[in-house]
Short mmCIF file of C-alpha atoms in Angstrom, two decimals:
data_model
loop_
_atom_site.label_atom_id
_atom_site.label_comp_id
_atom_site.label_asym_id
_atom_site.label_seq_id
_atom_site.Cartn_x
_atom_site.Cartn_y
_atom_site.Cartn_z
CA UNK A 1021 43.64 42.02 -53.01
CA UNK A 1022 40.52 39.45 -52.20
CA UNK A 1023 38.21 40.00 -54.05
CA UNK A 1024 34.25 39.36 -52.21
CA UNK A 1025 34.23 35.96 -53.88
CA UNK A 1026 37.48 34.44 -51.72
CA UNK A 1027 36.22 36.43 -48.62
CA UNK A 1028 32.96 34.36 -49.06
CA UNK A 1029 34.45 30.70 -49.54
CA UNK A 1030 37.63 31.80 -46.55
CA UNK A 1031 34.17 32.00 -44.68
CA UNK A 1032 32.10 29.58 -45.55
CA UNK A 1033 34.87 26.95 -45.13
CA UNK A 1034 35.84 28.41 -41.66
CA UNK A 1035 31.44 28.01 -40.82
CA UNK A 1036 32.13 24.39 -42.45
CA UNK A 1037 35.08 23.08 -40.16
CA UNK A 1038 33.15 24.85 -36.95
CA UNK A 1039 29.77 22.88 -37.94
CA UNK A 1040 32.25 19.68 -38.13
CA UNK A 1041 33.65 20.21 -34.89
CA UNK A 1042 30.62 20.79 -33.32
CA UNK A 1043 29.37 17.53 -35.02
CA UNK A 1044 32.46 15.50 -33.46
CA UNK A 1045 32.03 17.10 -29.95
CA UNK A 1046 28.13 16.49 -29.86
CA UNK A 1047 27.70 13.33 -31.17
CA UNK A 1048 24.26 11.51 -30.94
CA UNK A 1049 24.22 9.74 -27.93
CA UNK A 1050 22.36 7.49 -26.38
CA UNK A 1051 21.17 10.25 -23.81
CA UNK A 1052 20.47 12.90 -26.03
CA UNK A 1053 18.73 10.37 -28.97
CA UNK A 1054 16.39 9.35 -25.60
CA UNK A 1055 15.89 13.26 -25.10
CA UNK A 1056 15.27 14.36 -28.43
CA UNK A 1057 12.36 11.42 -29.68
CA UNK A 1058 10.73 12.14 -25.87
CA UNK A 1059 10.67 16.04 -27.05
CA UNK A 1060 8.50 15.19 -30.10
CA UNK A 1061 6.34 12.89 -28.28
CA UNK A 1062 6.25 15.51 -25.50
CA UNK A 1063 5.29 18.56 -28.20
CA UNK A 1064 2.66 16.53 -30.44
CA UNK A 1065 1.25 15.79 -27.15
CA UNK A 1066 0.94 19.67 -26.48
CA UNK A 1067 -1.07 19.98 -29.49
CA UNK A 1068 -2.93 17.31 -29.08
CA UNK A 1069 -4.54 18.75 -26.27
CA UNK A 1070 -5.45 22.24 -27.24
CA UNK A 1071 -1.91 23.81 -27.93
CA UNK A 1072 0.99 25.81 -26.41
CA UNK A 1073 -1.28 29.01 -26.73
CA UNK A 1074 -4.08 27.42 -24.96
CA UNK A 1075 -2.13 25.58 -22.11
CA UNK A 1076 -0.66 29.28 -21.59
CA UNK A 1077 -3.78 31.04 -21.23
CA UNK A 1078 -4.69 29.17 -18.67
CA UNK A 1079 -4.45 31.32 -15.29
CA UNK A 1080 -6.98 29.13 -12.99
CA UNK A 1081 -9.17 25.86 -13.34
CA UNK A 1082 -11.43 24.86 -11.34
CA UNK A 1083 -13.46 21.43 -11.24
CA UNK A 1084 -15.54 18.47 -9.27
CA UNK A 1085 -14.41 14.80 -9.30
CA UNK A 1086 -17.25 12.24 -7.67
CA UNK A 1087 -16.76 8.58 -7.40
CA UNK A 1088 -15.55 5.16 -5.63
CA UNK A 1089 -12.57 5.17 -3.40
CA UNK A 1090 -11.57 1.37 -2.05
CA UNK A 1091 -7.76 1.70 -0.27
CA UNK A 1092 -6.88 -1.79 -0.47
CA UNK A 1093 -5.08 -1.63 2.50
CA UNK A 1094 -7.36 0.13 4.70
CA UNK A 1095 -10.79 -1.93 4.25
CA UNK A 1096 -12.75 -4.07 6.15
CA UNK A 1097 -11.39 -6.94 5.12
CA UNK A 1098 -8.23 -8.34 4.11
CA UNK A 1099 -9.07 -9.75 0.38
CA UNK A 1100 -11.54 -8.70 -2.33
CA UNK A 1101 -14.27 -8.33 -3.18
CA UNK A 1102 -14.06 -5.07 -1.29
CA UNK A 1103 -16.82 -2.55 0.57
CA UNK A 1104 -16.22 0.77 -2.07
CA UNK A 1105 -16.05 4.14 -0.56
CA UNK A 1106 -17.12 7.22 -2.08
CA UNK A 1107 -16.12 10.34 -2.13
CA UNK A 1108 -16.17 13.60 -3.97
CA UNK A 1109 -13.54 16.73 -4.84
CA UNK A 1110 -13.41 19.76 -5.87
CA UNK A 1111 -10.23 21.27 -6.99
CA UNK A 1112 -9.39 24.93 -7.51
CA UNK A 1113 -5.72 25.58 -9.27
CA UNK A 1114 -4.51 29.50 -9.60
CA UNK A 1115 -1.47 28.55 -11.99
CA UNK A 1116 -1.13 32.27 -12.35
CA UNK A 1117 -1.01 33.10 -8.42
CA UNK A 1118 0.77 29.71 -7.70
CA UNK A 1119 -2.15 28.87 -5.27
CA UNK A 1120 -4.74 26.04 -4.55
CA UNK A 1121 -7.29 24.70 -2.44
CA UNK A 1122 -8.24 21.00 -2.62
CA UNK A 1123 -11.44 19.89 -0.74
CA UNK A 1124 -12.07 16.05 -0.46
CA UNK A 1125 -15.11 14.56 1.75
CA UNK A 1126 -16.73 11.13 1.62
CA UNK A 1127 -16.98 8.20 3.78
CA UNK A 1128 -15.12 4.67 3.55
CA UNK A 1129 -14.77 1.37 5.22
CA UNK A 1130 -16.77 2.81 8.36
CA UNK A 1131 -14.65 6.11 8.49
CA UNK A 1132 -16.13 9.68 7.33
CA UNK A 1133 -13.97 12.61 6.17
CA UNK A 1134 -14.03 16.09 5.04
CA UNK A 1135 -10.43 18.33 4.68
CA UNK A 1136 -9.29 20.68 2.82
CA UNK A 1137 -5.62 21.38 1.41
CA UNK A 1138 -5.11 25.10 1.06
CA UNK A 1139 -1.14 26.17 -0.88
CA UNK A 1140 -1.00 29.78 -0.71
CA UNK A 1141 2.08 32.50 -0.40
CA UNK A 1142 4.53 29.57 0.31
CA UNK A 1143 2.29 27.74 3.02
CA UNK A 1144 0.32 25.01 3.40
CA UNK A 1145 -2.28 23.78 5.67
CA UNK A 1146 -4.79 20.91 6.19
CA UNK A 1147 -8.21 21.91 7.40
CA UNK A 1148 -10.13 18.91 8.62
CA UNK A 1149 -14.06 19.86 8.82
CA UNK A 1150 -14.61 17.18 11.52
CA UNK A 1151 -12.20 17.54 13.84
CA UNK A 1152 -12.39 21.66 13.20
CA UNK A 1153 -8.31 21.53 13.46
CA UNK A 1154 -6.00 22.58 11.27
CA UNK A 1155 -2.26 21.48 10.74
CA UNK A 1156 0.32 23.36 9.22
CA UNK A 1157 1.62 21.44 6.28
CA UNK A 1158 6.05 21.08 6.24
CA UNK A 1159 7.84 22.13 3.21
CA UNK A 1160 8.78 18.95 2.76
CA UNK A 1161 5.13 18.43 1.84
CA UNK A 1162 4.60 21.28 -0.35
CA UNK A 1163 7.65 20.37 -2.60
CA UNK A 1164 6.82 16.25 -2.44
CA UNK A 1165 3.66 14.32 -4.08
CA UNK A 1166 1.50 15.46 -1.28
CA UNK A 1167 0.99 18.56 -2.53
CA UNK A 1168 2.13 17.56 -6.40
CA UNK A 1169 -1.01 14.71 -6.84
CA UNK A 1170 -3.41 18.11 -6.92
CA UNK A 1171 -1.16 19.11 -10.37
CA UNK A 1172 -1.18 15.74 -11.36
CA UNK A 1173 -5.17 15.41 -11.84
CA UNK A 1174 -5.13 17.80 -15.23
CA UNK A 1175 -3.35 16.03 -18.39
CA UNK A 1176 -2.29 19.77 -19.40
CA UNK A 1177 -0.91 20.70 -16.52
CA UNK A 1178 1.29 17.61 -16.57
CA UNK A 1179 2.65 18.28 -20.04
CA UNK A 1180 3.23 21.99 -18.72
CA UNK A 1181 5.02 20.47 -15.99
CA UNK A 1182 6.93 18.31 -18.03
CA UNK A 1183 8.15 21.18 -20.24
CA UNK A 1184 9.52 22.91 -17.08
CA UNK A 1185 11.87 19.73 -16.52
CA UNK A 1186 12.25 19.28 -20.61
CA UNK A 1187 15.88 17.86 -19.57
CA UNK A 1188 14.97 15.03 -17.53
CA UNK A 1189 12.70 13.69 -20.75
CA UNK A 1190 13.12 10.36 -21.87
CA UNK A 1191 11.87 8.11 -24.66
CA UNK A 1192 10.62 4.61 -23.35
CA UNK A 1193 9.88 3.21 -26.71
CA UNK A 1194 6.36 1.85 -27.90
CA UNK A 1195 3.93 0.13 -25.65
CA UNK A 1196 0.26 -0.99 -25.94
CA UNK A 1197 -2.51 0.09 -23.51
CA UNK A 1198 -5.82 -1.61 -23.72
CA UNK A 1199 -4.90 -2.68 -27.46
CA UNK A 1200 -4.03 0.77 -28.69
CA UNK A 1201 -0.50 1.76 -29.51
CA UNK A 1202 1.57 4.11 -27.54
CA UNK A 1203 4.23 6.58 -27.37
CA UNK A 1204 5.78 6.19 -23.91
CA UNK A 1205 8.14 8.92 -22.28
CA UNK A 1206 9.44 9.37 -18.84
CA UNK A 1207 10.54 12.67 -16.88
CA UNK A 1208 10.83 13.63 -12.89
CA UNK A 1209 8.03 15.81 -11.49
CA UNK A 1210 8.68 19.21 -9.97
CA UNK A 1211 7.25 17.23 -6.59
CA UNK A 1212 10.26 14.28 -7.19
CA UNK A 1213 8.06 11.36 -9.07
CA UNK A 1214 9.27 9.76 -11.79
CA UNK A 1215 6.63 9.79 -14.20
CA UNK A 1216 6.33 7.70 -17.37
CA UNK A 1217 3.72 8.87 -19.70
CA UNK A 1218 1.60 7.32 -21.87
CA UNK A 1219 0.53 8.63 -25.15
CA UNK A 1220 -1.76 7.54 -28.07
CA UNK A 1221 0.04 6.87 -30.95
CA UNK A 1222 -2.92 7.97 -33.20
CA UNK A 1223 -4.83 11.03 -31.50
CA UNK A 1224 -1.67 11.83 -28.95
CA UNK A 1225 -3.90 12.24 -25.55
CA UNK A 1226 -2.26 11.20 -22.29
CA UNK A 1227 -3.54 7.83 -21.84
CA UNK A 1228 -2.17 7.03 -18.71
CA UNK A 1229 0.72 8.05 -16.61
CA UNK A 1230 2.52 5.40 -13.86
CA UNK A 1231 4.98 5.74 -10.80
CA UNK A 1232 6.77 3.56 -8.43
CA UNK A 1233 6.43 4.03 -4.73
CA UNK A 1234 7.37 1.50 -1.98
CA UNK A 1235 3.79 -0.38 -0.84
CA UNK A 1236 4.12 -1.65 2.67
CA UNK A 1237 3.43 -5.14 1.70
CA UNK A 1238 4.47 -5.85 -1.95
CA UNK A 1239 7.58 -4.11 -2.24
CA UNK A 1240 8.33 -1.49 -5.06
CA UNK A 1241 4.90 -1.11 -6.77
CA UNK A 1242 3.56 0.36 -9.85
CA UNK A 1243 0.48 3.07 -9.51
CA UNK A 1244 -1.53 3.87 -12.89
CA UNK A 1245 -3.47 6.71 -13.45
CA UNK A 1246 -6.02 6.35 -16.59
CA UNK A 1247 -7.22 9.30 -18.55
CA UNK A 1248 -9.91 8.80 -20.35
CA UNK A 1249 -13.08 10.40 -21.97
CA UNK A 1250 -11.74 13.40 -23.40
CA UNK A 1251 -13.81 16.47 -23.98
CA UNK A 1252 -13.22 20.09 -25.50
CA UNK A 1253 -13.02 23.16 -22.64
CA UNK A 1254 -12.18 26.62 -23.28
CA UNK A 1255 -10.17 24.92 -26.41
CA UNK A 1256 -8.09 22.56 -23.79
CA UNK A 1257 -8.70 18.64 -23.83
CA UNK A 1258 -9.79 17.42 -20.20
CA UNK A 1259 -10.41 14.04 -19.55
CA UNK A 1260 -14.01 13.22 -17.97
CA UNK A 1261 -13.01 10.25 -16.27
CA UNK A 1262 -10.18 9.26 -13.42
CA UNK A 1263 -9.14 5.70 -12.99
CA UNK A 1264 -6.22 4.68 -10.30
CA UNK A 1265 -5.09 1.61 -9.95
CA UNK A 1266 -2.50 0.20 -7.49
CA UNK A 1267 -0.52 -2.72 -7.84
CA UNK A 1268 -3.19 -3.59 -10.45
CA UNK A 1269 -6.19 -2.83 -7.83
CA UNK A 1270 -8.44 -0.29 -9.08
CA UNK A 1271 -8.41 2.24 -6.15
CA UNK A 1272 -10.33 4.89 -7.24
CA UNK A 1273 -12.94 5.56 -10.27
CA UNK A 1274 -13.94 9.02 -10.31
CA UNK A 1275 -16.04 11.34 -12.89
CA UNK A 1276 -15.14 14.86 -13.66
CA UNK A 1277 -17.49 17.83 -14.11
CA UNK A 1278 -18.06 21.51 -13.75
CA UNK A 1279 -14.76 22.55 -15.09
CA UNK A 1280 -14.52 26.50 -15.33
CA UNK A 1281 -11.76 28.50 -16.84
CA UNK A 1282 -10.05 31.55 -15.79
CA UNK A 1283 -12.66 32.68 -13.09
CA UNK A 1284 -12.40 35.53 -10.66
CA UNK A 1285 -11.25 33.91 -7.67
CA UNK A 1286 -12.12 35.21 -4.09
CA UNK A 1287 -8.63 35.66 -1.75
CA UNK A 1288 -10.36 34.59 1.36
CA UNK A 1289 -10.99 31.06 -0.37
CA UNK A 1290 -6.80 30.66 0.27
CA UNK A 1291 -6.75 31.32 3.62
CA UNK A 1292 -7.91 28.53 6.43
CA UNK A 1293 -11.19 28.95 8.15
CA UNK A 1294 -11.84 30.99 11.35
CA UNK A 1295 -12.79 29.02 15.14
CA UNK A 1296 -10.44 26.07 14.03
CA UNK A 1297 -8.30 25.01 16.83
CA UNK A 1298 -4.32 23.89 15.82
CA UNK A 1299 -3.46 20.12 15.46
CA UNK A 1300 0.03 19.19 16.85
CA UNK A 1301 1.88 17.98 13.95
CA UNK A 1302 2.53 14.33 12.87
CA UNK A 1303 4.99 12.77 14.85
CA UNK A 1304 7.88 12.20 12.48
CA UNK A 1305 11.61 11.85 13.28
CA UNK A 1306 11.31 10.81 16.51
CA UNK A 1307 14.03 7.65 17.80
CA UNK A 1308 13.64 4.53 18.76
CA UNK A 1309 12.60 4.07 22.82
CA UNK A 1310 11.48 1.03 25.22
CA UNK A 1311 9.15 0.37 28.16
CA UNK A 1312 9.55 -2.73 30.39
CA UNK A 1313 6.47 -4.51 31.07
CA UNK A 1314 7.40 -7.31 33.02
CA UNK A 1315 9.97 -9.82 32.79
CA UNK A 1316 10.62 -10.01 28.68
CA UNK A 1317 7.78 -8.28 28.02
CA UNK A 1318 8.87 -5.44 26.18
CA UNK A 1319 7.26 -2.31 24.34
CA UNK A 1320 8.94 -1.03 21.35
CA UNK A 1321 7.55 2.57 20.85
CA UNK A 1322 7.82 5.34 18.16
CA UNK A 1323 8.47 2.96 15.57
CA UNK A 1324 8.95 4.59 12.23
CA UNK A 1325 9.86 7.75 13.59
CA UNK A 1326 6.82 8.00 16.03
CA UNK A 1327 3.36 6.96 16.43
CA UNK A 1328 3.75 2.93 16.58
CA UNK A 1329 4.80 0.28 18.62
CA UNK A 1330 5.91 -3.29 18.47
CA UNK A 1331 5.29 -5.82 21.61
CA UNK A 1332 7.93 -8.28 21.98
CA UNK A 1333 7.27 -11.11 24.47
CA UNK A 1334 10.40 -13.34 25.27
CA UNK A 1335 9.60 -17.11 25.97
CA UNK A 1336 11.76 -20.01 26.84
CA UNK A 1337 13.36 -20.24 23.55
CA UNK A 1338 11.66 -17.74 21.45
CA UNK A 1339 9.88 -14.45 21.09
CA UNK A 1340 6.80 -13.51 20.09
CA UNK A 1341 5.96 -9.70 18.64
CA UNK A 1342 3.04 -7.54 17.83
CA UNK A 1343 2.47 -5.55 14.96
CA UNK A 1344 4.58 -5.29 12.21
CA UNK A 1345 4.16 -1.65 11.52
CA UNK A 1346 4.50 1.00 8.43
CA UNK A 1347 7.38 -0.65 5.96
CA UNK A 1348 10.74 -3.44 5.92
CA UNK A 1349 12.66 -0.59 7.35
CA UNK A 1350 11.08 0.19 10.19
CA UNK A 1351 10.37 -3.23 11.29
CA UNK A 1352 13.75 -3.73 10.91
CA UNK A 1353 14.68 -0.67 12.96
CA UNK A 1354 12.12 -2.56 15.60
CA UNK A 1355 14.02 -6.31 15.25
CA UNK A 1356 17.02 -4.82 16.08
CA UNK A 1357 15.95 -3.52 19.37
CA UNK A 1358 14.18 -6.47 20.22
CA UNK A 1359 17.47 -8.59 19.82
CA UNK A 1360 19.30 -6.17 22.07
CA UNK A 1361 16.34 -6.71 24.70
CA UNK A 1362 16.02 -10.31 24.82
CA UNK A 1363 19.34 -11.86 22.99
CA UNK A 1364 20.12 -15.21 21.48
CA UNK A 1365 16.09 -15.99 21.09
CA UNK A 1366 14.73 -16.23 17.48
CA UNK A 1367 11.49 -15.18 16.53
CA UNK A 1368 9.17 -17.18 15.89
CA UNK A 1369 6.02 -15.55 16.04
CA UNK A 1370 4.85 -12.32 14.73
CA UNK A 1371 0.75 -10.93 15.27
CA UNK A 1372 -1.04 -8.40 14.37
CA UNK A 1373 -4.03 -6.31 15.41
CA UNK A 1374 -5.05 -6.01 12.09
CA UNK A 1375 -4.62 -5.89 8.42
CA UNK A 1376 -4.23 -2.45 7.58
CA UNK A 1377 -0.91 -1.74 5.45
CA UNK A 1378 0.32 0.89 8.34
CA UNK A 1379 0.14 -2.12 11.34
CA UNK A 1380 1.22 -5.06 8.52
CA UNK A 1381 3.62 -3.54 6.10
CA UNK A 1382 6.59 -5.10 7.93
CA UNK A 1383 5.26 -8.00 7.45
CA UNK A 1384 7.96 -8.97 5.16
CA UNK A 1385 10.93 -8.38 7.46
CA UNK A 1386 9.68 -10.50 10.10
CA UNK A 1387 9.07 -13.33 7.41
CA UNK A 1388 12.94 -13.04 6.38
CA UNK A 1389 13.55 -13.42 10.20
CA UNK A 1390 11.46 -16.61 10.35
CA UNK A 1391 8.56 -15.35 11.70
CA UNK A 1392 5.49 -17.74 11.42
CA UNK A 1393 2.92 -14.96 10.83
#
């Protein structure tokens, strides 16, 4: 007969050689070292800026954002010093009701604006003020950073975000950010960015967060988004200042105010305006076609899936083309075509209208072809 004391150790031996095999079938690897220090950065971080309780009684936030906007690619001129924009936000968020309206209006480089980005019931739309059209927004852009960026704007809602992907977490390792330490993680957005996150190593704010996204005319580029300025609301940390910079450009400087927690919010604020006639959408998708001009004079429309065009002009021993639109891939898309056109001519030559990044970003594949911009 066994008497309790056996029955214990036969137990505690068999919960000994389990907890071993466990051990030898989940070692600590690389992946899951990278997961687990991101995960305490990720939770101190929570704390940090209010708490889990806090970040979870948040149903709605609302608040204004007024400052400088200067594109770099879509100014007056080509090089600094730049012309600065301005322009001001306001931003309503229903976490709870998974809705949101975004208004934006100010005026830059000669061009005045004033939309509105309304995410209700699984639908989007953009209202533009101006034009009194509306456009019906693709899923594509509800899941994608279109639609994301409007999340991205509140440190909290970032670390919520970031607890919703908790898998994709991981540790970066130490960095400095204007002389302070940091705790740097990385994880992929709900809207497809790959974020990496800065922290403070001593109060554990967001400092910063950057991406990569192809610019037109550098290549893969870094965006940063600066947090700083913290204040207490509603016992959450928001930031009172916005800084972007891109490709180390600041692009926008904006100021935060009138934040509001958990507000009755009016339905008919979610649903786009009355009298506003329906904009066709983008043009997006669309192939490749030509248009003879004359005798090698050739258009190149619909470049980029639609709404561009390249002129290629065939000489005695070279050609000449217009506009280098959008990115390297659809200029390339556009080199090809001219080659078919008018064969066994280089180019030699490539112009453009202007400098903004959507008629120069192809710069770059013209210069590998030779091109003498």
């Amino acid at each position: 007969m066994r008497t309790p004391l056996a029955v214990f150790m036969r137990l505690a031996a068999g919960l000994l050689l389990a907890a071993v095999s466990a051990t030898a079938q989940d070692p600590a690897t690389a992946l899951k070292s990278s997961y687990e220090n991101a995960r305490r950065v990720l939770e101190a971080a929570i704390e940090a800026h209010g708490g889990q309780a806090a970040i979870d009684a948040v149903e709605n936030i609302s608040f204004n954002r007024e400052g400088t906007l200067t594109p770099r690619q879509q100014m007056e001129s080509a090089q600094p010093p730049y012309r600065a924009g301005r322009q001001k936000d306001r931003l309503v968020l229903d976490v709870k009701g998974n809705r949101l309206v975004g208004d934006t209006e100010g005026s830059v480089a000669g061009f005045d604006f004033k939309n509105r980005t309304i995410v209700s019931g699984g639908e989007g739309y953009n209202i533009d003020f101006i034009a009194r059209t509306f456009t019906k927004l693709p899923q594509t852009t509800l899941s994608g950073p279109p639609v994301g960026q409007f999340y991205r704007r509140l440190p909290h809602e970032i670390l919520r975000n970031a607890q919703q992907r908790n898998l994709t977490l991981r540790w970066l390792g130490e960095g400095t950010f204007e002389g302070r330490k940091q705790n740097v993680i990385a994880y992929a957005h709900t809207d497809n960015s790959a974020l990496a996150l800065y922290f403070d190593a001593q109060t554990n704010l967001l400092s910063k967060y950057e991406l990569l996204f192809p610019d037109p005319l550098t290549g893969d580029t870094s965006a940063e988004i600066i947090f700083s300025d913290y204040q207490a609301v509603g016992g959450l940390k928001v930031p009172g200042k916005w800084t972007q910079l891109v490709a180390g450009e600041v692009n926008t400087e904006f100021r935060y105010s009138d934040f509001v927690l958990n507000a009755k919010l009016d339905d008919s604020l979610f649903q786009k305006p009355e009298g506003f006639e329906e904009a066709p959408p983008f043009p997006a998708g669309r192939p490749i076609k030509t248009a003879k001009l004359a005798e090698d004079v050739y258009e190149i429309q619909d470049v980029g899936g639609g709404g561009y065009s390249v002129l290629a002009v065939g000489f005695n021993d070279y050609i000449l083309a217009v506009e280098a639109p959008l990115n390297t891939g659809a200029a390339q898309a556009a080199i090809s075509k001219i080659k078919e056109l008018i064969p066994n001519k280089p180019i030699r030559y490539v112009a453009l209208t202007h400098h903004h990044g959507d008629h120069s970003g192809g710069l770059r594949a013209f210069i590998a072809e030779g091109a003498t911009v």
